[in-house]
CSV table of C-alpha atoms in Angstrom, one decimal:
chain,number,residue,atom,x,y,z
A,1,MET,CA,-29.1,82.9,58.9
A,2,GLU,CA,-25.3,82.7,59.4
A,3,THR,CA,-23.4,85.5,57.6
A,4,ALA,CA,-20.6,84.6,55.3
A,5,ILE,CA,-19.6,88.1,54.1
A,6,GLU,CA,-20.0,91.3,56.0
A,7,VAL,CA,-19.4,94.6,54.3
A,8,ARG,CA,-19.6,97.7,56.4
A,9,ASP,CA,-19.4,101.3,55.4
A,10,LEU,CA,-17.1,100.5,52.6
A,11,VAL,CA,-15.6,103.4,50.7
A,12,VAL,CA,-13.3,102.8,47.6
A,13,VAL,CA,-11.5,105.4,45.6
A,14,ARG,CA,-10.1,104.5,42.3
A,15,GLY,CA,-7.8,107.2,40.6
A,16,LYS,CA,-9.2,110.4,42.0
A,17,ARG,CA,-12.8,109.3,41.8
A,18,GLU,CA,-14.8,107.8,44.7
A,19,VAL,CA,-16.6,105.0,43.2
A,20,LEU,CA,-18.1,103.1,46.5
A,21,HIS,CA,-19.7,105.6,48.7
A,22,GLY,CA,-20.0,103.6,52.0
A,23,ILE,CA,-21.6,100.4,51.1
A,24,SER,CA,-22.9,98.1,53.8
A,25,ALA,CA,-24.3,94.5,53.1
A,26,LEU,CA,-24.7,91.1,54.6
A,27,ILE,CA,-24.4,88.0,52.6
A,28,PRO,CA,-25.9,84.8,54.2
A,29,ARG,CA,-23.9,81.6,54.0
A,30,GLY,CA,-25.1,78.8,51.7
A,31,SER,CA,-26.8,81.2,49.3
A,32,VAL,CA,-26.5,82.7,45.9
A,33,THR,CA,-26.5,86.4,46.0
A,34,GLY,CA,-27.0,88.4,42.9
A,35,LEU,CA,-25.1,91.7,42.5
A,36,LEU,CA,-27.1,93.7,40.0
A,37,GLY,CA,-26.5,97.1,38.5
A,38,PRO,CA,-25.6,98.8,35.2
A,39,SER,CA,-21.9,98.6,34.0
A,40,GLY,CA,-19.9,101.3,35.8
A,41,SER,CA,-22.1,101.1,39.1
A,42,GLY,CA,-19.2,99.5,41.1
A,43,LYS,CA,-20.0,95.8,41.0
A,44,THR,CA,-16.5,94.8,40.0
A,45,THR,CA,-14.9,97.1,42.6
A,46,LEU,CA,-17.2,95.7,45.4
A,47,MET,CA,-16.2,92.1,44.4
A,48,ARG,CA,-12.5,92.9,44.3
A,49,ALA,CA,-12.9,94.4,47.8
A,50,ILE,CA,-14.6,91.2,48.9
A,51,VAL,CA,-11.8,89.1,47.4
A,52,GLY,CA,-9.2,91.4,49.0
A,53,VAL,CA,-7.3,92.6,45.9
A,54,GLN,CA,-8.8,96.2,46.2
A,55,ILE,CA,-7.2,98.7,48.1
A,56,VAL,CA,-10.0,100.4,50.2
A,57,LYS,CA,-10.0,103.8,51.7
A,58,SER,CA,-12.4,103.1,54.6
A,59,GLY,CA,-14.8,100.6,56.0
A,60,THR,CA,-14.4,96.9,56.5
A,61,VAL,CA,-14.9,93.7,54.6
A,62,THR,CA,-15.2,90.5,56.6
A,63,VAL,CA,-15.3,87.0,54.9
A,64,LEU,CA,-15.9,83.9,56.9
A,65,GLY,CA,-15.0,85.7,60.1
A,66,ASP,CA,-11.6,86.9,58.7
A,67,PRO,CA,-10.7,90.4,57.2
A,68,ALA,CA,-10.9,90.2,53.2
A,69,GLY,CA,-7.6,89.2,51.8
A,70,THR,CA,-6.2,87.2,54.6
A,71,ALA,CA,-3.9,84.4,53.8
A,72,ARG,CA,-6.0,81.9,55.3
A,73,LEU,CA,-8.8,82.9,52.9
A,74,ARG,CA,-6.9,82.3,49.9
A,75,ARG,CA,-7.8,78.6,50.2
A,76,ARG,CA,-11.5,79.3,50.9
A,77,VAL,CA,-12.3,82.1,48.4
A,78,GLY,CA,-12.6,81.5,44.5
A,79,TYR,CA,-12.6,84.4,42.3
A,80,LEU,CA,-13.8,84.7,38.6
A,81,THR,CA,-12.7,87.9,37.0
A,82,GLN,CA,-14.8,89.7,34.4
A,83,ALA,CA,-12.3,89.1,31.7
A,84,PRO,CA,-11.2,85.6,31.4
A,85,SER,CA,-8.0,85.1,33.1
A,86,VAL,CA,-6.6,82.0,31.9
A,87,TYR,CA,-3.4,81.1,30.0
A,88,ALA,CA,-4.3,81.3,26.1
A,89,ASP,CA,-1.2,79.2,25.1
A,90,LEU,CA,-2.3,76.2,27.4
A,91,THR,CA,-5.2,73.7,26.8
A,92,VAL,CA,-8.3,74.1,28.7
A,93,ARG,CA,-7.3,70.9,30.9
A,94,GLU,CA,-3.8,72.2,31.4
A,95,ASN,CA,-5.3,75.4,32.7
A,96,ALA,CA,-7.7,73.5,35.1
A,97,ARG,CA,-5.0,71.2,36.3
A,98,TYR,CA,-2.6,74.1,37.1
A,99,PHE,CA,-5.1,76.1,38.9
A,100,ALA,CA,-6.1,72.6,40.7
A,101,SER,CA,-2.5,72.0,41.7
A,102,LEU,CA,-2.3,75.4,43.5
A,103,TYR,CA,-4.9,73.8,46.0
A,104,GLY,CA,-3.2,70.3,46.2
A,105,LEU,CA,-5.8,68.8,44.1
A,106,GLY,CA,-5.2,66.4,41.0
A,107,ALA,CA,-6.2,65.8,37.5
A,108,VAL,CA,-9.4,64.1,38.5
A,109,GLU,CA,-10.9,67.4,40.2
A,110,ALA,CA,-9.6,69.3,37.5
A,111,ASP,CA,-11.2,67.2,34.6
A,112,ARG,CA,-14.5,67.2,36.5
A,113,ALA,CA,-14.4,71.0,36.7
A,114,VAL,CA,-13.9,71.3,33.0
A,115,VAL,CA,-16.8,68.9,32.2
A,116,ASP,CA,-18.9,70.8,34.7
A,117,VAL,CA,-18.8,74.0,32.6
A,118,GLY,CA,-19.6,72.0,29.4
A,119,LEU,CA,-16.1,72.0,27.9
A,120,GLY,CA,-15.5,68.3,28.1
A,121,ASP,CA,-15.2,68.1,24.2
A,122,ALA,CA,-12.7,71.1,24.1
A,123,ALA,CA,-10.7,70.1,26.9
A,124,ARG,CA,-7.6,69.4,24.8
A,125,GLN,CA,-8.2,72.6,22.7
A,126,LEU,CA,-5.8,75.6,23.4
A,127,VAL,CA,-7.7,78.4,25.2
A,128,GLY,CA,-6.3,81.0,22.7
A,129,THR,CA,-8.4,79.1,19.9
A,130,LEU,CA,-11.8,79.0,21.8
A,131,SER,CA,-14.7,81.4,21.3
A,132,GLU,CA,-15.4,84.1,23.7
A,133,GLY,CA,-18.0,82.3,25.6
A,134,GLN,CA,-16.0,79.1,25.8
A,135,ARG,CA,-12.9,81.0,27.0
A,136,SER,CA,-14.8,82.5,30.0
A,137,ARG,CA,-16.2,79.1,30.9
A,138,ALA,CA,-12.7,77.8,31.0
A,139,SER,CA,-11.9,80.7,33.4
A,140,LEU,CA,-14.8,79.5,35.6
A,141,ALA,CA,-13.7,75.9,35.4
A,142,CYS,CA,-10.5,77.3,37.1
A,143,ALA,CA,-12.5,79.3,39.8
A,144,LEU,CA,-14.8,76.1,40.5
A,145,VAL,CA,-12.2,73.6,40.6
A,146,SER,CA,-11.0,74.0,44.2
A,147,ASN,CA,-14.7,73.9,45.3
A,148,PRO,CA,-14.2,76.9,47.6
A,149,ASP,CA,-16.5,77.9,50.4
A,150,VAL,CA,-17.0,81.3,48.9
A,151,LEU,CA,-17.3,82.1,45.3
A,152,ILE,CA,-17.1,85.5,43.8
A,153,LEU,CA,-18.2,85.3,40.2
A,154,ASP,CA,-18.1,88.5,38.0
A,155,GLU,CA,-20.5,88.2,35.1
A,156,PRO,CA,-20.0,84.4,34.6
A,157,THR,CA,-22.9,84.0,32.2
A,158,VAL,CA,-22.3,86.8,29.7
A,159,GLY,CA,-22.2,85.5,26.1
A,160,GLN,CA,-23.5,82.0,27.0
A,161,ASP,CA,-26.3,80.4,25.2
A,162,PRO,CA,-29.5,80.3,27.1
A,163,VAL,CA,-29.3,76.5,27.7
A,164,LEU,CA,-26.0,76.7,29.0
A,165,ARG,CA,-26.8,79.8,31.1
A,166,ASP,CA,-29.6,77.7,32.6
A,167,GLU,CA,-27.3,74.9,33.5
A,168,LEU,CA,-24.8,77.2,35.1
A,169,TRP,CA,-27.4,78.7,37.1
A,170,ALA,CA,-28.7,75.4,38.3
A,171,ARG,CA,-25.1,74.5,39.2
A,172,PHE,CA,-24.7,77.8,41.2
A,173,ASN,CA,-27.9,76.9,43.1
A,174,ALA,CA,-26.7,73.2,43.6
A,175,LEU,CA,-23.2,74.5,45.1
A,176,ALA,CA,-25.2,76.9,47.5
A,177,ALA,CA,-27.3,74.0,48.6
A,178,GLN,CA,-24.1,72.2,49.5
A,179,GLY,CA,-23.3,75.1,51.7
A,180,SER,CA,-21.2,77.3,49.4
A,181,THR,CA,-21.6,81.1,49.3
A,182,LEU,CA,-21.9,82.6,46.0
A,183,LEU,CA,-22.0,86.3,44.9
A,184,VAL,CA,-22.7,86.5,41.3
A,185,SER,CA,-22.8,89.8,39.3
A,186,SER,CA,-24.8,90.4,36.2
A,187,HIS,CA,-26.3,93.1,34.4
A,188,VAL,CA,-29.2,91.0,32.9
A,189,MET,CA,-32.1,91.4,35.2
A,190,ASP,CA,-33.7,88.1,34.0
A,191,GLU,CA,-31.0,86.2,35.9
A,192,ALA,CA,-32.1,88.1,39.3
A,193,GLY,CA,-34.9,85.7,39.8
A,194,ARG,CA,-32.8,82.7,40.1
A,195,CYS,CA,-30.9,84.2,43.2
A,196,GLY,CA,-31.8,83.8,46.7
A,197,GLN,CA,-31.0,87.3,47.6
A,198,LEU,CA,-30.3,90.5,45.5
A,199,LEU,CA,-28.2,93.4,45.9
A,200,LEU,CA,-29.0,96.3,43.6
A,201,ILE,CA,-26.1,98.9,43.2
A,202,ARG,CA,-26.1,102.0,41.2
A,203,GLU,CA,-23.5,104.7,41.0
A,204,GLY,CA,-21.5,103.3,43.9
A,205,ARG,CA,-24.6,103.0,46.4
A,206,LEU,CA,-26.6,100.1,47.3
A,207,ILE,CA,-30.2,100.8,46.5
A,208,ALA,CA,-31.9,97.5,47.4
A,209,GLU,CA,-31.0,94.4,49.4
A,210,ASP,CA,-33.7,91.9,49.7
A,211,THR,CA,-35.0,88.7,48.2
A,212,PRO,CA,-36.5,88.8,44.7
A,213,ASP,CA,-40.1,88.4,46.2
A,214,GLY,CA,-39.2,91.3,48.6
A,215,ILE,CA,-38.3,93.5,46.0
A,216,ARG,CA,-41.3,92.5,43.8
A,217,ALA,CA,-43.4,93.4,46.8
A,218,ALA,CA,-41.7,96.7,47.6
A,219,ALA,CA,-42.2,97.9,44.1
A,220,GLY,CA,-45.6,96.4,43.8
A,221,VAL,CA,-44.9,94.7,40.3
A,222,GLN,CA,-44.2,91.1,39.5
A,223,ASP,CA,-41.4,91.9,36.8
A,224,LEU,CA,-38.0,92.3,38.5
A,225,ASP,CA,-36.8,94.7,35.5
A,226,GLU,CA,-39.8,96.9,36.1
A,227,ALA,CA,-39.3,96.6,39.9
A,228,PHE,CA,-35.8,97.8,39.7
A,229,LEU,CA,-36.8,100.7,37.5
A,230,ARG,CA,-39.4,101.8,40.1
A,231,LEU,CA,-37.0,101.6,43.0
A,232,ILE,CA,-34.4,103.7,41.1
A,233,ARG,CA,-36.9,106.2,40.0
A,234,ALA,CA,-38.2,106.5,43.6
A,235,GLN,CA,-34.7,106.9,44.9
A,236,ASP,CA,-34.0,109.7,42.2
A,237,ARG,CA,-37.2,111.5,43.4
A,238,THR,CA,-36.2,111.5,47.0
A,239,ALA,CA,-32.7,112.8,45.9
A,240,THR,CA,-34.3,115.6,43.8
A,241,THR,CA,-36.7,116.5,46.6
A,242,ALA,CA,-33.9,116.6,48.9
A,243,ASP,CA,-31.7,119.0,46.8
A,244,GLY,CA,-34.7,121.2,46.1
A,245,GLY,CA,-35.1,121.5,49.8
A,246,ARG,CA,-31.9,122.9,50.4
B,1,MET,CA,6.8,78.9,49.3
B,2,SER,CA,5.7,75.4,48.6
B,3,PRO,CA,7.6,72.8,46.7
B,4,ARG,CA,4.5,71.4,45.1
B,5,ILE,CA,3.2,74.8,43.8
B,6,LEU,CA,6.7,75.8,42.7
B,7,LEU,CA,6.9,72.3,40.8
B,8,SER,CA,3.6,72.7,39.2
B,9,THR,CA,4.2,76.4,38.3
B,10,THR,CA,7.6,75.5,36.6
B,11,GLY,CA,5.6,72.7,34.7
B,12,ARG,CA,3.0,75.0,33.5
B,13,ILE,CA,5.5,77.7,32.2
B,14,VAL,CA,7.3,74.9,30.3
B,15,HIS,CA,3.9,73.6,29.0
B,16,GLN,CA,3.4,77.1,27.7
B,17,LEU,CA,6.6,77.0,25.9
B,18,ARG,CA,6.0,73.7,24.5
B,19,HIS,CA,2.8,74.8,22.8
B,20,ASP,CA,5.0,77.6,21.0
B,21,ARG,CA,7.1,75.5,18.7
B,22,ARG,CA,8.2,78.4,16.8
B,23,THR,CA,9.7,80.2,19.7
B,24,LEU,CA,11.5,77.0,20.8
B,25,ALA,CA,13.1,76.5,17.2
B,26,LEU,CA,14.2,80.1,17.3
B,27,MET,CA,15.6,79.9,20.9
B,28,LEU,CA,17.7,77.0,19.8
B,29,ALA,CA,18.6,77.9,16.2
B,30,VAL,CA,19.3,81.6,16.5
B,31,PRO,CA,22.4,81.3,18.7
B,32,VAL,CA,23.9,79.0,16.3
B,33,LEU,CA,23.2,80.9,13.2
B,34,LEU,CA,24.8,84.0,14.7
B,35,LEU,CA,27.8,81.9,15.8
B,36,THR,CA,28.1,80.7,12.1
B,37,VAL,CA,28.1,84.4,10.9
B,38,LEU,CA,30.7,85.2,13.6
B,39,TYR,CA,32.9,82.2,12.6
B,40,PHE,CA,33.0,83.2,9.1
B,41,MET,CA,33.6,86.9,9.9
B,42,PHE,CA,36.9,86.1,11.6
B,43,GLN,CA,37.9,83.2,9.3
B,44,GLY,CA,40.8,85.1,7.6
B,45,ASP,CA,42.1,86.3,11.1
B,46,THR,CA,45.2,84.5,11.9
B,47,PRO,CA,46.9,85.6,15.1
B,48,PRO,CA,50.6,84.8,16.2
B,49,PRO,CA,51.0,81.7,18.1
B,50,GLY,CA,50.0,81.9,21.7
B,51,ILE,CA,47.4,84.7,21.2
B,52,PRO,CA,43.8,83.3,21.0
B,53,SER,CA,42.0,83.8,17.8
B,54,THR,CA,39.4,86.4,17.6
B,55,PHE,CA,36.6,83.9,17.3
B,56,ASP,CA,37.9,82.2,20.4
B,57,ARG,CA,37.6,85.4,22.2
B,58,ILE,CA,34.4,86.8,21.0
B,59,GLY,CA,32.6,83.4,20.2
B,60,LEU,CA,33.1,82.5,23.9
B,61,ILE,CA,31.6,85.8,25.3
B,62,MET,CA,28.7,85.3,22.9
B,63,LEU,CA,27.9,81.9,24.3
B,64,GLY,CA,27.1,83.9,27.7
B,65,ILE,CA,25.4,87.1,26.0
B,66,PHE,CA,22.9,85.1,23.9
B,67,PRO,CA,21.2,83.4,26.7
B,68,PHE,CA,21.0,86.6,28.9
B,69,VAL,CA,19.4,88.7,26.0
B,70,ILE,CA,17.0,86.0,25.0
B,71,MET,CA,15.7,85.1,28.4
B,72,PHE,CA,15.5,88.8,29.5
B,73,LEU,CA,13.2,89.5,26.5
B,74,ILE,CA,11.2,86.3,26.7
B,75,THR,CA,10.5,86.8,30.6
B,76,SER,CA,9.7,90.4,30.5
B,77,ILE,CA,7.0,89.7,27.8
B,78,ALA,CA,5.7,86.5,29.6
B,79,MET,CA,5.6,88.2,33.0
B,80,LEU,CA,3.7,91.4,31.4
B,81,ARG,CA,1.3,88.9,29.8
B,82,GLU,CA,0.6,87.6,33.4
B,83,ARG,CA,-0.1,91.1,34.4
B,84,THR,CA,-2.2,92.4,31.5
B,85,THR,CA,-4.4,89.1,31.1
B,86,GLY,CA,-5.2,89.2,34.8
B,87,THR,CA,-3.8,85.8,35.4
B,88,LEU,CA,-1.3,87.3,37.9
B,89,GLU,CA,-4.0,88.9,40.0
B,90,ARG,CA,-5.8,85.6,40.0
B,91,LEU,CA,-2.8,83.8,41.1
B,92,LEU,CA,-2.2,86.1,43.9
B,93,THR,CA,-5.8,85.3,45.2
B,94,THR,CA,-4.8,81.5,45.5
B,95,PRO,CA,-2.3,79.9,48.0
B,96,LEU,CA,0.5,80.5,45.5
B,97,GLY,CA,3.5,82.4,47.1
B,98,LYS,CA,5.2,85.2,45.2
B,99,LEU,CA,8.5,83.2,45.2
B,100,ASP,CA,6.8,80.3,43.9
B,101,LEU,CA,5.9,82.2,40.7
B,102,LEU,CA,9.3,84.0,40.5
B,103,PHE,CA,11.4,80.8,41.1
B,104,GLY,CA,9.1,78.9,38.8
B,105,TYR,CA,10.1,81.3,36.0
B,106,GLY,CA,13.6,81.2,37.1
B,107,ILE,CA,13.9,77.4,37.0
B,108,ALA,CA,11.6,76.9,33.9
B,109,PHE,CA,13.6,79.3,31.9
B,110,GLY,CA,16.8,78.4,33.4
B,111,LEU,CA,16.0,74.8,32.0
B,112,MET,CA,15.4,76.1,28.6
B,113,ALA,CA,18.7,78.1,28.8
B,114,ALA,CA,20.5,74.9,29.8
B,115,ILE,CA,19.3,73.3,26.5
B,116,GLN,CA,20.0,76.4,24.4
B,117,ALA,CA,23.5,76.7,26.0
B,118,ALA,CA,24.3,73.1,25.4
B,119,VAL,CA,23.3,73.4,21.8
B,120,ALA,CA,25.2,76.6,21.0
B,121,ALA,CA,28.3,75.2,22.8
B,122,ALA,CA,28.1,72.1,20.9
B,123,ALA,CA,28.0,73.9,17.7
B,124,ALA,CA,30.9,76.3,18.8
B,125,TYR,CA,33.2,73.4,20.0
B,126,TRP,CA,32.5,70.9,17.3
B,127,LEU,CA,31.7,72.9,14.3
B,128,PHE,CA,33.7,75.9,14.8
B,129,ASP,CA,36.5,74.5,16.7
B,130,LEU,CA,36.2,77.0,19.6
B,131,THR,CA,39.2,76.5,21.9
B,132,THR,CA,39.1,77.3,25.6
B,133,ALA,CA,41.7,76.2,28.2
B,134,GLY,CA,39.0,75.6,30.7
B,135,SER,CA,36.2,72.9,30.5
B,136,THR,CA,33.1,73.2,28.4
B,137,GLY,CA,31.0,72.3,31.3
B,138,LEU,CA,32.0,75.5,33.1
B,139,VAL,CA,31.2,77.7,30.1
B,140,ILE,CA,27.6,76.1,30.1
B,141,MET,CA,27.2,76.6,33.8
B,142,ILE,CA,28.1,80.4,33.4
B,143,ALA,CA,25.8,80.6,30.4
B,144,ILE,CA,22.8,79.3,32.5
B,145,ALA,CA,23.7,81.6,35.4
B,146,ASN,CA,23.5,84.6,32.9
B,147,ALA,CA,20.3,83.3,31.6
B,148,VAL,CA,18.9,83.3,35.1
B,149,LEU,CA,20.1,86.7,35.5
B,150,GLY,CA,18.3,87.8,32.4
B,151,VAL,CA,15.1,86.1,33.7
B,152,ALA,CA,15.5,87.8,37.0
B,153,LEU,CA,15.9,91.1,35.6
B,154,GLY,CA,13.1,90.5,33.1
B,155,LEU,CA,10.8,89.8,36.0
B,156,PHE,CA,11.8,92.9,37.7
B,157,CYS,CA,11.6,95.2,34.6
B,158,SER,CA,8.2,93.9,33.5
B,159,ALA,CA,6.7,95.8,36.4
B,160,PHE,CA,7.5,99.1,34.8
B,161,ALA,CA,5.8,98.4,31.3
B,162,ARG,CA,2.2,98.7,30.7
B,163,THR,CA,2.5,97.5,27.2
B,164,GLU,CA,4.5,95.0,25.1
B,165,PHE,CA,6.0,98.1,23.1
B,166,GLN,CA,7.2,99.4,26.4
B,167,ALA,CA,8.7,96.1,27.5
B,168,VAL,CA,10.8,95.7,24.6
B,169,GLN,CA,12.3,99.1,25.0
B,170,PHE,CA,13.9,98.0,28.1
B,171,MET,CA,16.1,95.7,26.2
B,172,PRO,CA,18.2,98.7,24.9
B,173,VAL,CA,18.1,100.2,28.4
B,174,VAL,CA,19.0,97.3,30.3
B,175,VAL,CA,21.0,95.0,27.9
B,176,PHE,CA,22.8,97.3,25.5
B,177,PRO,CA,25.0,99.2,28.2
B,178,GLN,CA,26.1,95.8,29.7
B,179,ILE,CA,27.1,94.5,26.3
B,180,LEU,CA,29.0,97.7,25.3
B,181,LEU,CA,30.6,98.0,28.7
B,182,CYS,CA,31.4,94.4,29.5
B,183,GLY,CA,34.9,94.4,28.0
B,184,LEU,CA,33.9,92.8,24.6
B,185,PHE,CA,34.5,95.8,22.5
B,186,VAL,CA,37.0,97.6,24.6
B,187,ALA,CA,39.0,95.9,27.4
B,188,ARG,CA,38.0,97.2,30.8
B,189,ASP,CA,41.4,98.5,31.7
B,190,ALA,CA,41.5,100.5,28.6
B,191,MET,CA,38.3,102.4,29.2
B,192,ALA,CA,38.0,105.9,30.8
B,193,GLY,CA,37.7,105.7,34.5
B,194,TRP,CA,34.1,106.8,34.7
B,195,LEU,CA,33.2,104.0,32.3
B,196,GLN,CA,35.0,101.5,34.2
B,197,ALA,CA,33.2,102.5,37.4
B,198,ILE,CA,29.8,101.8,35.4
B,199,SER,CA,31.1,98.6,34.1
B,200,ASP,CA,31.9,97.6,37.8
B,201,VAL,CA,28.3,97.8,38.7
B,202,LEU,CA,26.9,95.9,35.8
B,203,PRO,CA,26.4,92.3,36.4
B,204,MET,CA,27.2,91.1,32.9
B,205,THR,CA,30.7,92.3,33.4
B,206,TYR,CA,31.3,89.6,35.8
B,207,ALA,CA,29.7,86.9,33.7
B,208,VAL,CA,32.0,87.9,30.7
B,209,GLU,CA,35.0,88.1,33.1
B,210,ALA,CA,34.2,84.4,34.4
B,211,LEU,CA,34.1,83.3,30.8
B,212,GLN,CA,37.3,84.8,30.0
B,213,GLU,CA,38.8,83.0,33.1
B,214,VAL,CA,37.6,79.7,31.7
B,215,GLY,CA,39.1,80.6,28.3
B,216,ALA,CA,42.5,81.3,29.7
B,217,HIS,CA,42.9,78.7,32.4
B,218,ARG,CA,42.7,74.9,32.6
B,219,ASP,CA,41.2,74.7,36.1
B,220,PRO,CA,38.5,77.0,37.6
B,221,THR,CA,40.3,80.0,39.2
B,222,GLY,CA,39.1,81.8,42.4
B,223,ALA,CA,38.5,84.9,40.2
B,224,MET,CA,35.9,82.9,38.0
B,225,TRP,CA,34.2,81.7,41.2
B,226,ARG,CA,34.1,85.0,42.6
B,227,ASP,CA,32.4,86.3,39.5
B,228,VAL,CA,30.0,83.7,39.3
B,229,ALA,CA,29.0,84.4,43.0
B,230,VAL,CA,28.5,88.1,42.0
B,231,VAL,CA,26.2,87.0,39.1
B,232,ALA,CA,24.4,84.8,41.6
B,233,GLY,CA,24.0,87.7,44.1
B,234,CYS,CA,22.7,89.9,41.5
B,235,VAL,CA,20.0,87.2,40.6
B,236,LEU,CA,18.9,87.0,44.2
B,237,VAL,CA,18.7,90.8,44.5
B,238,ALA,CA,16.6,91.1,41.3
B,239,LEU,CA,14.3,88.4,42.3
B,240,VAL,CA,13.7,90.2,45.9
B,241,LEU,CA,13.1,93.5,44.0
B,242,ALA,CA,10.8,91.5,41.6
B,243,ALA,CA,8.9,90.2,44.5
B,244,ALA,CA,8.4,93.7,45.9
B,245,THR,CA,6.6,94.7,42.6
B,246,LEU,CA,4.0,92.0,43.0
B,247,ARG,CA,1.2,93.4,44.9
B,248,ARG,CA,-1.7,91.4,46.1
B,249,ARG,CA,-3.9,94.5,46.4
B,250,SER,CA,-4.1,97.4,43.8
B,251,GLY,CA,-6.1,100.5,43.4
């Protein structure tokens, strides 16, 4: 399968702390890849490095053949930050139309993106007056509006109701089927099953990179939550044995 | 830079202001209210013939100071919001150029300043009988240049503030010395040499001098155009410095 994103030996230091310790991963084109791990594990930092807004200490990140953050990629990569980054003093529609205009797109595309995230009825509302979940969907609409080749979505489904979450995941998979590459972070394991591929990250290290079925087989259980727990325990045991042997 | 993105960014900033009716009302009403106070403060003041009245002298300078102060404050808060809410980081991952954003602010707030200056000047000339030898148009032009200077300095200074509390502290730091030393309180040639030297490097000094030129001469003078050029130069320098504070990558 063709690779959309290649991360090689990525080391990131934030403040005085090393938060990513040499991560390598391949993300195939036209897929939904789940980035899973507890909060503070380095998910956001890895995503920022892929978007090209993170200063990295060493290692490389290549997106669609170009180094991450290259000017050319700004048209092709969409980024949803974890905290909704939209203008609170504009309406949902005005936000979407502004971000659409940055890509040379018009009101039609913007309004469609608003409807796609289920905010059609709230389009004329000021973002500042929306609920937390609605605000994060407004932000998502602004990331989807340009229909980018690569979409980096940092916890897009947090605080959404189950029906809506289901619809959003269906949309992510539909986008992947059309050839987009999505990297979606989450700390809810029940979303893992909807991804084509999973990256499990913990304390700045990648501890698993496989399909959901591959991970189930490796751990020997059906439940992904349980599977991850076993993988983490297994890794901790190896680490302890290694330390004890010294 | 792209004209299309610049235009839509300008439009976006104007839309944001339009939703904030109270800010708009304050922007237009406050200068007029302050001019009113100033007018009545100096009402009993009757200078000998040939000397401009105190209101003519101070009111004229105020027409240049209001837009500078207000636009500086509004811009530094607006830009700080872009930084703290994550919209700036997001914008910098899109095809938007740094200058699209900075000029967008300059144009949007410059437009607001034009309306503000027109309202304040209308009140000064019609209600309070402000008299200047030169034309009202020039006064408004200088007021707008001063507003854009406030915008440019606000864009730059916002980079050094992490919170709104810090941002508003830049007003006494950046704005007050310029008001004290621009020649409003003490004529510049009556100041101690070192104060005059500081005054020489503060951009507002030139805006005030330009206004005084319009006040005293029927036709635009060379000194006035030179002063306006200095203010414009300071705007450019501040915008370039502001662009340097916009980093696409951070730690």
